[in-house]
């Protein structure tokens, strides 16, 4: 077995040091092995094969430096290896080891590619022949060098953009953030095209046979890379489809800052769709949640037994929500701050001062009744009219500008509706009643994505009430991202 020349070892160490230094620079660390390997390969001055050997050595040095640096950081931070790692489950430790080895192998491989490209680049600059022929060849290279350099750089930039975008898009459903893989792969491809293209433009006239072989190899790489991307795309789309979920949610909220006697509310009901009848599901299986402020103390709020049903009214079917009594307690507090943090502490009603901004009052009269249903098919969130559940009734629905500006799919509307309220309360009691229905499509692609529509009707009342009241409605459709 032939030993590695000392010159190659020296060049590999130099390239490894360059890669290790660049590896601690943000934004450059992802391509540091390629650059370090490229330096080693260029210094080797032995074409692609010799440059690859020097590049591999540079990758080993860079990887070892990364391992040592990680060990030092862990030792400084923890004083030793974290016990959770040493004593952790064997499977987790094995996965961590496998990932670390994969990272090291990847660094060495990329550095080897960089070394080969560095060797090719150096060979393109190296004069060949002797005497007049050598000077003539050098003059030809100098005349063609600016054009070759500009063309190869442009080709490398185009390749970088195309490959980085393609890899990022294909891996988006599989890895987050996928750009952490797409950008380095695109950079390697771009540098390879730029270097090989530059060397090809400056080739010797008698080297066409060798470059024909290079072209066949490049074509094979492109075909294999395309097949690999295609396979990953199929796997990614399968994952997107498997993670896709469409859900409806209907919610009724009641917020009172004082006790209500014999309260009954009629709120807009969601229209039925082919997939789900939210009104019936709400009556049967609504979950209840009560907000209790953090400053509350004692035995807790008195439970409220809500009942609901679908009722026919002069404004169409509505959801009736009623209870015997909603007892609401008030909690007074003071905000206390020091130089670094703040907190609240309870105070007596006598200590509360409306004019003092450090004191406040909270109550436990906020309730939400919610039901969620899964849709069998994707929900038409961009155009839910006539096909998806919306609140009814809606009078004088008018399209308005959306708060965050227009988009291709998003549209916003306002309208009037009706809410019936019947309860006894103190004159100063404020009651807010709202009904909301929304439909959402969600899937995983580079993180969780989705789109939705949201329909909400609300009204605010003061003092005891008995009768119908005009409510304000807001409808927002087409929000979010849509798969093309």
JSON list of C-alpha atoms in Angstrom, two decimals, residues 20 53 125 149 243 285 311 351 387 429:
[
{"chain": "A", "resi": 20, "resn": "UNK", "atom": "CA", "xyz": [-11.91, 24.68, 10.85]},
{"chain": "A", "resi": 53, "resn": "UNK", "atom": "CA", "xyz": [-6.80, 12.89, -1.46]},
{"chain": "A", "resi": 125, "resn": "UNK", "atom": "CA", "xyz": [-4.04, 27.57, -14.51]},
{"chain": "A", "resi": 149, "resn": "UNK", "atom": "CA", "xyz": [-14.06, 33.24, -15.78]},
{"chain": "A", "resi": 243, "resn": "UNK", "atom": "CA", "xyz": [-50.23, 14.91, 7.82]},
{"chain": "A", "resi": 285, "resn": "UNK", "atom": "CA", "xyz": [-70.71, 17.21, 23.02]},
{"chain": "A", "resi": 311, "resn": "UNK", "atom": "CA", "xyz": [-84.32, 26.47, 18.71]},
{"chain": "A", "resi": 351, "resn": "UNK", "atom": "CA", "xyz": [-57.35, 49.05, 48.60]},
{"chain": "A", "resi": 387, "resn": "UNK", "atom": "CA", "xyz": [-70.66, 24.64, 0.96]},
{"chain": "A", "resi": 429, "resn": "UNK", "atom": "CA", "xyz": [-72.92, 44.65, 34.71]}
]
